[in-house]
Amino acid sequence: MLATSEALNKLNDNTRQLMATGKIVIILIVVASLLLSIIVMKILIDRRLIARLNKLSDDLAHVAKGHLTEPVLIEGQDEIGLLSRRLRRFWRQMKEVEATNALNLINNTDASLITCHHDGRMETVNPSAATLLGIGHEQSNKPLWLLFSGEANTTLRAQFSPTSPLYLFGQSESIVSMVKQGKPHFLQFNIREYPHKDEHKYIVTITDITRQELSRLELKHLVALKTQDLQEKNQQLNEEIVRREQAQKHLIQTQEELVQAAKMAVVGQAMTSLAHELNQPLSAINTYLYSVKLTLQMEKYDQLPDPIERIEKLCARMNRIITALRNFSKNPHLKSVMFQRRYRAGGKCHGISGIAL
């Protein structure tokens, strides 16, 4: 009985140990299962739920803000995948509506508009531009510059070159001329770059500036004519100034010659008068000298003072005449010589006259 009791106690102890170990194992298994479940759930939720929801939320935000870049398609057959497909369908409808509205706006505007690809090929042409340029449907896919010839063709082709301002700065302006119905027309091309889907395109605004350009050319022509007329008048004025200067020089020379001639004439008249005025006193002196000689021969010495005194007066008068002539010859400018008074020789010699200068 004792052995049996010990065996039962030992079995009881083993059973208790096994139960304790089993509880620990069960607890460990439960904890491991929970951890594994949490890890699996986190991975599944992050990858299959939260990440997809975040991506869908970002796409919705971009579409709501008008950033119509193509949303990424989220795969799956659940509600998130369904929402993604509907969002993609909605995005395509918005793009179609936007393109339709833009096309309607372009077609209904009075401005002449053309959209071009990056290489210059025309994509759309609104009715105003088609009427202005005379474009048919068969020309709508050609390069823009092929609508023109000559210098206009070269100018528009240069706008789409890699070194043009359109490629460098995204915009350019140019003016081309064309002949329409036998009359010159001038068109201004304003080309600007705009993004469209995944590529860059150009919108071309065409403005008919024929009236302004013709007015500018006419004004330029009038300015050129006025400038030429002013230059001709200026040249004529310069020539007239030269002629007047030459005439003035000739007039001064002629005046000097006239002054010299007048001076010589006055001198000639003065010489004539001087010869006449000196001849009379000399004749009188000669007569008085002859009288003095006779008086000396007759020894009538009491009569000598009177003729000698008369001779002295005549000599003094001649000295005054010669002095006046000497002063006149020293004057550098011509002065009018006026014979203000004439003196007659007094005494017995009648007809002898003198001048005072």
Coordinates of C-alpha atoms in Angstrom, one line a residue:
M1 CA 0.0 0.0 0.0
L2 CA 2.9 2.3 0.8
A3 CA 4.4 1.7 -2.6
T4 CA 1.2 2.3 -4.4
S5 CA 0.7 5.5 -2.5
E6 CA 4.1 6.7 -3.4
A7 CA 3.5 5.8 -7.0
L8 CA 0.3 7.8 -7.0
N9 CA 1.9 10.8 -5.4
K10 CA 4.7 10.7 -8.0
L11 CA 2.2 10.4 -10.8
N12 CA 0.3 13.3 -9.3
D13 CA 3.4 15.4 -9.3
N14 CA 4.2 14.5 -12.9
T15 CA 0.7 15.3 -13.9
R16 CA 0.9 18.7 -12.2
Q17 CA 4.3 19.5 -13.9
L18 CA 2.8 18.5 -17.3
M19 CA -0.2 20.7 -16.7
A20 CA 2.0 23.6 -15.7
T21 CA 4.2 23.1 -18.8
G22 CA 1.1 22.8 -21.0
K23 CA -0.2 26.0 -19.7
I24 CA 3.0 27.7 -20.5
V25 CA 3.1 26.2 -23.9
I26 CA -0.5 27.2 -24.5
I27 CA 0.2 30.8 -23.4
L28 CA 3.3 31.0 -25.6
I29 CA 1.3 29.6 -28.6
V30 CA -1.5 32.1 -27.9
V31 CA 1.0 35.0 -27.6
A32 CA 2.8 33.9 -30.8
S33 CA -0.5 33.6 -32.6
L34 CA -1.5 37.1 -31.5
L35 CA 1.8 38.6 -32.6
L36 CA 1.7 36.8 -35.9
S37 CA -1.9 37.9 -36.4
I38 CA -1.0 41.5 -35.6
I39 CA 2.0 41.4 -38.1
V40 CA -0.1 39.8 -40.8
M41 CA -3.0 42.2 -40.2
K42 CA -0.6 45.2 -40.3
I43 CA 1.0 44.0 -43.5
L44 CA -2.3 43.3 -45.1
I45 CA -3.9 46.5 -44.0
D46 CA -0.9 48.7 -44.9
R47 CA -0.4 47.1 -48.3
R48 CA -3.9 46.2 -49.4
L49 CA -6.0 48.9 -47.6
I50 CA -4.2 51.9 -46.2
A51 CA -1.7 52.3 -49.0
R52 CA -4.4 52.0 -51.6
L53 CA -6.7 54.3 -49.8
N54 CA -3.9 56.9 -49.5
K55 CA -3.1 56.6 -53.2
L56 CA -6.8 57.0 -54.1
S57 CA -7.0 60.0 -51.8
D58 CA -4.0 61.7 -53.5
D59 CA -5.6 61.1 -56.9
L60 CA -8.9 62.5 -55.8
A61 CA -7.1 65.6 -54.4
H62 CA -5.3 66.1 -57.7
V63 CA -8.4 65.8 -59.7
A64 CA -10.3 68.2 -57.3
K65 CA -7.5 70.8 -57.7
G66 CA -7.7 70.6 -61.5
H67 CA -4.4 68.8 -61.9
L68 CA -5.6 66.6 -64.6
T69 CA -2.7 64.3 -64.8
E70 CA -3.7 60.7 -65.4
P71 CA -4.4 59.0 -62.1
V72 CA -2.7 55.6 -61.3
L73 CA -5.0 52.7 -61.7
I74 CA -5.4 50.8 -58.4
E75 CA -5.8 47.1 -59.0
G76 CA -8.3 44.9 -57.1
Q77 CA -11.8 43.7 -57.2
D78 CA -12.9 45.2 -53.9
E79 CA -14.5 48.6 -53.3
I80 CA -11.2 50.4 -53.5
G81 CA -10.5 49.0 -56.9
L82 CA -14.0 49.9 -58.0
L83 CA -13.5 53.5 -56.8
S84 CA -10.2 53.7 -58.6
R85 CA -11.8 52.6 -61.9
R86 CA -14.6 55.1 -61.5
L87 CA -12.1 57.9 -60.7
R88 CA -10.2 57.0 -63.9
R89 CA -13.5 57.1 -65.9
F90 CA -14.4 60.4 -64.3
W91 CA -10.9 61.8 -65.2
R92 CA -11.3 60.8 -68.8
Q93 CA -14.7 62.4 -69.0
M94 CA -13.3 65.6 -67.5
K95 CA -10.5 65.6 -70.1
E96 CA -13.0 65.1 -72.9
V97 CA -15.2 67.9 -71.5
E98 CA -12.2 70.2 -71.2
A99 CA -11.0 69.4 -74.7
T100 CA -14.5 70.0 -76.0
N101 CA -14.9 73.3 -74.2
A102 CA -11.5 74.5 -75.4
L103 CA -12.3 73.5 -79.0
N104 CA -15.7 75.2 -78.8
L105 CA -14.1 78.3 -77.4
I106 CA -11.5 78.3 -80.1
N107 CA -14.1 77.7 -82.9
N108 CA -16.5 80.3 -81.6
T109 CA -14.0 83.2 -81.0
D110 CA -13.5 86.0 -83.4
A111 CA -9.8 85.7 -83.1
S112 CA -7.9 83.6 -85.6
L113 CA -6.3 80.7 -83.7
I114 CA -4.3 77.7 -84.8
T115 CA -2.9 75.0 -82.5
C116 CA 0.3 73.3 -83.7
H117 CA 2.4 70.4 -82.7
H118 CA 6.0 70.8 -81.5
D119 CA 7.3 70.4 -85.1
G120 CA 5.0 73.1 -86.5
R121 CA 2.4 70.9 -88.0
M122 CA -1.1 72.3 -87.6
E123 CA -3.5 70.4 -85.3
T124 CA -6.6 72.5 -85.2
V125 CA -7.7 75.6 -87.2
N126 CA -10.7 77.7 -86.1
P127 CA -13.1 79.1 -88.7
S128 CA -11.7 82.6 -88.4
A129 CA -8.2 81.5 -89.2
A130 CA -9.4 79.2 -92.0
T131 CA -11.3 82.2 -93.5
L132 CA -8.4 84.6 -93.1
L133 CA -5.8 82.2 -94.6
G134 CA -8.0 80.3 -97.0
I135 CA -7.2 76.9 -95.4
G136 CA -9.1 73.8 -96.5
H137 CA -9.4 70.5 -94.6
E138 CA -6.7 68.9 -96.7
Q139 CA -4.2 71.5 -95.4
S140 CA -5.0 71.2 -91.7
N141 CA -2.2 68.7 -91.0
K142 CA 0.6 70.5 -92.9
P143 CA 3.4 72.7 -91.3
L144 CA 2.2 76.2 -90.8
W145 CA 4.9 77.8 -93.0
L146 CA 3.7 75.8 -96.1
L147 CA 0.7 78.1 -96.3
F148 CA 3.0 80.9 -97.4
S149 CA 5.7 81.4 -99.9
G150 CA 8.8 83.5 -100.3
E151 CA 9.9 85.6 -97.3
A152 CA 6.8 84.8 -95.3
N153 CA 7.6 81.0 -95.6
T154 CA 11.2 81.6 -94.4
T155 CA 10.1 83.8 -91.5
L156 CA 7.6 81.3 -90.1
R157 CA 9.9 78.4 -90.6
A158 CA 12.5 80.2 -88.6
Q159 CA 10.1 80.6 -85.7
F160 CA 10.1 76.8 -85.1
S161 CA 13.9 76.4 -85.3
P162 CA 15.8 75.2 -82.2
T163 CA 17.5 78.5 -81.8
S164 CA 14.4 80.7 -82.1
P165 CA 12.8 82.6 -79.1
L166 CA 9.9 80.2 -79.3
Y167 CA 12.1 77.3 -78.2
L168 CA 14.2 79.3 -75.8
F169 CA 11.6 81.5 -74.1
G170 CA 8.3 79.8 -75.1
Q171 CA 6.9 82.7 -77.2
S172 CA 7.7 84.6 -80.3
E173 CA 6.2 87.3 -82.5
S174 CA 6.6 88.0 -86.3
I175 CA 5.0 89.9 -89.1
V176 CA 4.6 88.4 -92.5
S177 CA 3.1 89.8 -95.7
M178 CA 0.9 88.1 -98.3
V179 CA -1.0 89.0 -101.4
K180 CA -4.7 88.4 -101.2
Q181 CA -7.0 89.3 -104.2
G182 CA -4.2 91.3 -105.7
K183 CA -3.8 93.5 -102.6
P184 CA -1.0 93.3 -99.9
H185 CA -2.0 92.0 -96.5
F186 CA 0.1 92.0 -93.3
L187 CA -0.4 89.4 -90.6
Q188 CA 1.0 89.4 -87.1
F189 CA 1.8 85.9 -85.7
N190 CA 1.9 85.5 -81.9
I191 CA 3.0 82.0 -81.0
R192 CA 3.0 80.7 -77.4
E193 CA 3.8 77.4 -75.9
Y194 CA 1.2 75.5 -73.7
P195 CA 1.3 72.1 -72.1
H196 CA -1.1 69.5 -73.4
K197 CA -1.2 66.0 -71.8
D198 CA 2.4 64.8 -71.9
E199 CA 3.6 67.1 -74.7
H200 CA 4.1 70.7 -75.4
K201 CA 2.1 72.4 -78.1
Y202 CA 1.8 75.9 -79.6
I203 CA -1.2 78.1 -80.0
V204 CA -0.9 80.7 -82.8
T205 CA -2.8 83.9 -82.6
I206 CA -3.1 85.7 -86.0
T207 CA -4.0 89.3 -86.2
D208 CA -4.7 91.2 -89.4
I209 CA -2.7 94.4 -89.1
T210 CA -3.0 95.4 -92.8
R211 CA -4.5 98.8 -92.0
Q212 CA -2.0 99.7 -89.3
E213 CA 0.9 98.5 -91.4
L214 CA -0.2 100.4 -94.5
S215 CA -0.6 103.5 -92.4
R216 CA 2.8 102.9 -90.9
L217 CA 4.4 102.5 -94.4
E218 CA 2.5 105.6 -95.7
L219 CA 3.7 107.6 -92.7
K220 CA 7.2 106.3 -93.2
H221 CA 7.0 107.3 -96.9
L222 CA 5.7 110.8 -95.9
V223 CA 8.5 111.2 -93.4
A224 CA 11.0 110.1 -96.1
L225 CA 9.6 112.7 -98.5
K226 CA 9.5 115.4 -95.9
T227 CA 13.1 114.6 -94.9
Q228 CA 14.2 114.7 -98.5
D229 CA 12.4 118.0 -99.0
L230 CA 14.0 119.4 -95.9
Q231 CA 17.4 118.2 -97.0
E232 CA 17.0 119.8 -100.4
K233 CA 15.8 123.0 -98.9
N234 CA 18.7 122.9 -96.5
Q235 CA 21.1 122.4 -99.4
Q236 CA 19.5 125.2 -101.3
L237 CA 19.8 127.4 -98.1
N238 CA 23.5 126.5 -97.8
E239 CA 24.0 127.3 -101.5
E240 CA 22.1 130.6 -101.0
I241 CA 24.3 131.4 -98.0
V242 CA 27.4 130.6 -100.1
R243 CA 26.1 132.8 -102.9
R244 CA 25.3 135.6 -100.5
E245 CA 28.7 135.3 -98.9
Q246 CA 30.3 135.5 -102.3
A247 CA 28.0 138.4 -103.3
Q248 CA 28.9 140.1 -100.0
K249 CA 32.6 139.6 -100.6
H250 CA 32.1 140.9 -104.2
L251 CA 30.1 143.8 -102.8
I252 CA 32.8 144.6 -100.3
Q253 CA 35.5 144.4 -103.0
T254 CA 33.4 146.6 -105.3
Q255 CA 32.8 149.0 -102.5
E256 CA 36.5 149.2 -101.8
E257 CA 37.1 149.7 -105.5
L258 CA 34.4 152.4 -105.6
V259 CA 35.9 154.0 -102.5
Q260 CA 39.3 153.9 -104.1
A261 CA 37.9 155.3 -107.4
A262 CA 36.0 158.0 -105.4
K263 CA 39.2 158.7 -103.6
M264 CA 41.1 158.9 -106.8
A265 CA 38.4 161.1 -108.3
V266 CA 38.4 163.4 -105.3
V267 CA 42.2 163.4 -105.4
G268 CA 42.0 164.2 -109.1
Q269 CA 39.5 167.0 -108.5
A270 CA 41.7 168.2 -105.7
M271 CA 44.7 168.1 -107.9
T272 CA 42.9 170.0 -110.6
S273 CA 41.7 172.6 -108.1
L274 CA 45.1 172.7 -106.4
A275 CA 46.8 173.3 -109.8
H276 CA 44.3 176.0 -110.5
E277 CA 44.6 177.5 -107.0
L278 CA 48.4 177.3 -107.0
N279 CA 48.7 178.6 -110.6
Q280 CA 47.0 181.9 -109.8
P281 CA 49.2 182.7 -106.7
L282 CA 52.3 181.7 -108.7
S283 CA 51.2 184.0 -111.6
A284 CA 50.6 186.8 -109.1
I285 CA 53.9 186.2 -107.4
N286 CA 55.7 186.2 -110.7
T287 CA 53.9 189.5 -111.5
Y288 CA 54.9 191.0 -108.1
L289 CA 58.5 189.8 -108.6
Y290 CA 58.6 191.5 -112.0
S291 CA 57.2 194.7 -110.3
V292 CA 59.9 194.5 -107.6
K293 CA 62.6 194.1 -110.3
L294 CA 61.3 197.1 -112.1
T295 CA 61.1 199.1 -108.8
L296 CA 64.7 198.1 -108.1
Q297 CA 65.8 199.2 -111.5
M298 CA 64.0 202.5 -111.1
E299 CA 65.5 202.7 -107.6
K300 CA 62.1 203.4 -106.1
Y301 CA 62.9 201.7 -102.8
D302 CA 60.0 203.2 -101.0
Q303 CA 57.5 201.1 -103.1
L304 CA 59.2 197.7 -102.4
P305 CA 57.4 196.9 -99.1
D306 CA 53.9 196.7 -100.7
P307 CA 54.6 194.0 -103.3
I308 CA 56.9 192.1 -101.0
E309 CA 54.0 192.0 -98.4
R310 CA 51.6 190.7 -101.0
I311 CA 54.1 188.0 -102.1
E312 CA 54.3 186.9 -98.4
K313 CA 50.5 186.7 -98.2
L314 CA 50.4 184.6 -101.4
C315 CA 53.1 182.3 -100.1
A316 CA 51.3 181.8 -96.8
R317 CA 48.1 181.0 -98.7
M318 CA 50.0 178.4 -100.8
N319 CA 51.4 176.9 -97.7
R320 CA 47.9 176.5 -96.2
I321 CA 46.8 174.7 -99.4
I322 CA 49.8 172.4 -99.4
T323 CA 49.4 171.6 -95.7
A324 CA 45.7 170.7 -96.2
L325 CA 46.6 168.4 -99.1
R326 CA 49.3 166.7 -96.9
N327 CA 46.9 166.1 -94.1
F328 CA 44.3 164.6 -96.6
S329 CA 46.9 162.2 -98.0
K330 CA 47.7 160.9 -94.5
N331 CA 44.1 160.1 -93.6
P332 CA 43.5 156.2 -94.2
H333 CA 39.8 156.6 -94.8
L334 CA 38.1 158.7 -97.5
K335 CA 36.6 161.9 -96.3
S336 CA 34.5 164.2 -98.2
V337 CA 36.5 167.3 -99.1
M338 CA 34.3 170.3 -99.3
F339 CA 35.4 173.5 -100.7
Q340 CA 33.7 175.7 -98.2
R341 CA 35.2 179.1 -99.1
R342 CA 37.2 180.5 -101.8
Y343 CA 39.4 183.5 -101.3
R344 CA 40.2 186.0 -103.9
A345 CA 43.6 187.4 -104.1
G346 CA 43.4 191.0 -102.9
G347 CA 45.3 194.1 -104.0
K348 CA 46.1 194.7 -107.6
C349 CA 45.9 191.1 -108.8
H350 CA 42.3 190.5 -109.7
G351 CA 41.0 187.0 -110.4
I352 CA 43.4 185.2 -107.9
S353 CA 41.3 183.0 -105.5
G354 CA 42.2 180.7 -102.6
I355 CA 40.7 177.7 -101.0
A356 CA 40.4 176.7 -97.3
L357 CA 40.5 173.0 -96.5

